[in-house]
Coordinates of C-alpha atoms in Angstrom, one line a residue:
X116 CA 0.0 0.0 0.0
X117 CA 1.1 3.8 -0.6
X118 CA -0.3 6.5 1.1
X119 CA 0.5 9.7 -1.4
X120 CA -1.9 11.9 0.7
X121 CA -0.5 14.3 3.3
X122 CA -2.9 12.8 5.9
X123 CA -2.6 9.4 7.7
X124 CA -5.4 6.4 5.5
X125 CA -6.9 3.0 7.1
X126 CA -6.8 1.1 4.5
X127 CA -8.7 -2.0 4.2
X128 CA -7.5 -5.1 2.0
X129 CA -9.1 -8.3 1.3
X130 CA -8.1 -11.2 -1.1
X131 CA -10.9 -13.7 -2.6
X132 CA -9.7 -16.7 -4.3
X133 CA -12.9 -19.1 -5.6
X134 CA -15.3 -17.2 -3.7
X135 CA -13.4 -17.3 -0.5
X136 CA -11.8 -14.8 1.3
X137 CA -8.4 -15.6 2.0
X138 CA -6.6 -12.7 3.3
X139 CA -8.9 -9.8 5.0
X140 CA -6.6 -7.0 7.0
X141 CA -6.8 -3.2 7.8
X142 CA -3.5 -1.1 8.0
X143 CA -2.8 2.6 9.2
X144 CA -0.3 4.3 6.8
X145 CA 1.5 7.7 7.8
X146 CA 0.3 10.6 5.4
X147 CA 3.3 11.7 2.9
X148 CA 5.5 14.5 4.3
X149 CA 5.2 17.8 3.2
X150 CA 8.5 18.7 0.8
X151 CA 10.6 21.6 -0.1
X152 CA 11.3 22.1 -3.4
X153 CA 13.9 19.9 -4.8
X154 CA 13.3 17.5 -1.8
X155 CA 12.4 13.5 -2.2
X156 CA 10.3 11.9 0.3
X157 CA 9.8 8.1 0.4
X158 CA 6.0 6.9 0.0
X159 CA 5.0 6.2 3.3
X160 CA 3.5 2.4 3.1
X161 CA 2.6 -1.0 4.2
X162 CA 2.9 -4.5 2.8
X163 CA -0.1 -7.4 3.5
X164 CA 1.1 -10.6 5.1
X165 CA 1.0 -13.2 2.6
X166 CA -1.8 -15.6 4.3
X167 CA -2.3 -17.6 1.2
X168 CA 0.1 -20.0 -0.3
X169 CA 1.4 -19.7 -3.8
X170 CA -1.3 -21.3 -6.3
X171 CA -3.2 -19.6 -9.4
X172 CA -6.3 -18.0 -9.1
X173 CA -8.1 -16.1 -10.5
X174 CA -8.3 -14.0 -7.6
X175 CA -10.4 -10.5 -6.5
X176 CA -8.6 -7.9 -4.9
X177 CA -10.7 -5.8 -2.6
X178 CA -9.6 -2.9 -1.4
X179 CA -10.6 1.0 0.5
X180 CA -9.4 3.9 2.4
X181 CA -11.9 5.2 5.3
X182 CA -14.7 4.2 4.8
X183 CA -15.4 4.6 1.0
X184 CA -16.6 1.7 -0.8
X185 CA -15.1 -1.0 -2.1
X186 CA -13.0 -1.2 -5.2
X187 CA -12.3 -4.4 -6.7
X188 CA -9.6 -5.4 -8.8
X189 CA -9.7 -9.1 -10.2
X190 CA -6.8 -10.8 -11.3
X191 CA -7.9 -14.0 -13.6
X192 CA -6.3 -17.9 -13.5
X193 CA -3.6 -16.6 -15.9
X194 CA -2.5 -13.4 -13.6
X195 CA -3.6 -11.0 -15.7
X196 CA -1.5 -7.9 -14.9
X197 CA -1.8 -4.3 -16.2
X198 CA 0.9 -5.4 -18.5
X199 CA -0.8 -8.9 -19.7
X200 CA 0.1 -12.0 -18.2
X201 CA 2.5 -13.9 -15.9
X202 CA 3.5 -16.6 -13.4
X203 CA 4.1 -14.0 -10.7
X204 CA 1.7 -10.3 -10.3
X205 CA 2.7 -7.9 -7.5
X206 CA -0.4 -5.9 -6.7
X207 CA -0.1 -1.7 -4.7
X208 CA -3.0 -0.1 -3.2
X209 CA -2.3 3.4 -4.1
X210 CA -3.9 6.7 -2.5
X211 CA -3.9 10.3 -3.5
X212 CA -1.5 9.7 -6.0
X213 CA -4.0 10.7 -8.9
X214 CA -6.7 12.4 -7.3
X215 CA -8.6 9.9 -6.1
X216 CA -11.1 9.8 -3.2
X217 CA -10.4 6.0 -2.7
X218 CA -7.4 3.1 -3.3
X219 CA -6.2 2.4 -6.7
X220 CA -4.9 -0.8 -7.6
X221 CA -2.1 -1.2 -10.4
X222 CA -0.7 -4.9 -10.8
X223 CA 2.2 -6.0 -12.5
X224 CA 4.3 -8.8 -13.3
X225 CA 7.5 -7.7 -12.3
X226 CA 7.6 -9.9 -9.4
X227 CA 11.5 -10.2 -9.7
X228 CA 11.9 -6.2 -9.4
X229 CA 9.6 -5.9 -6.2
X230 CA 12.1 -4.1 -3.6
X231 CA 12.8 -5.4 -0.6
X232 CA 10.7 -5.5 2.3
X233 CA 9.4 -7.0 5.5
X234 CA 6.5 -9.1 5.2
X235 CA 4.5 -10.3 2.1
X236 CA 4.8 -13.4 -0.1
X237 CA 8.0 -15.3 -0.1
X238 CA 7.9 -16.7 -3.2
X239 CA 7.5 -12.9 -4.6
X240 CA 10.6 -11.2 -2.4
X241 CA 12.8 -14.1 -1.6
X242 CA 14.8 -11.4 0.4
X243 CA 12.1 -11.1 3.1

């Protein structure tokens, strides 16, 4: 998730594979700090705990900040990214990045390019 909005977001994530939920969690992300000129800030952010195991979907992201409704993002059996498809999709919650009153979801299948971090899906950040 990345919070682009000055102001601290609850945002709320759930994963349904096969009409099941399998991952449903609710994170607080600091709001981006205000900048000078010139100056670079990192995205304030969290990452969701990978509860599920590695296995093809097709899969529905769910996802909203506050308590706007729900956007949903699915993701078919052949991981269907925003940039066609792949073995491996790495999915951001994005807020107030393009004027948005609620999380956008951009996936990709750049699995091997996802930075490292704490958390997530193993099989996606073998560094973690």
């Amino acid at each position: 998730m990345s919070n682009y909005s000055h102001e601290p977001q609850r945002f709320q994530i759930q994963i349904e594979r096969a009409g099941e939920t399998i991952h449903d969690s609710t994170h607080r992300v600091e709001g981006y700090p205000e900048t000078r000129q010139g100056e670079v800030a990192t995205i304030p952010g969290d990452v969701v705990d990978c509860t599920w195991e590695d296995a093809r979907g097709p899969f529905t992201l769910r996802g909203r900040v506050g308590d706007a409704e729900w956007v949903e993002r699915p993701i078919d059996g052949d991981r269907s990214s925003d940039e066609g498809t792949a073995d491996c999709v790495v999915a951001d919650a994005e807020y107030g990045r393009i004027h948005s009153e609620n999380v956008v979801f951009s996936v990709s299948p750049r699995c091997g390019e996802v930075p490292t971090y704490e958390g997530g899906c193993s099989f996606a950040n073998p560094d973690s």
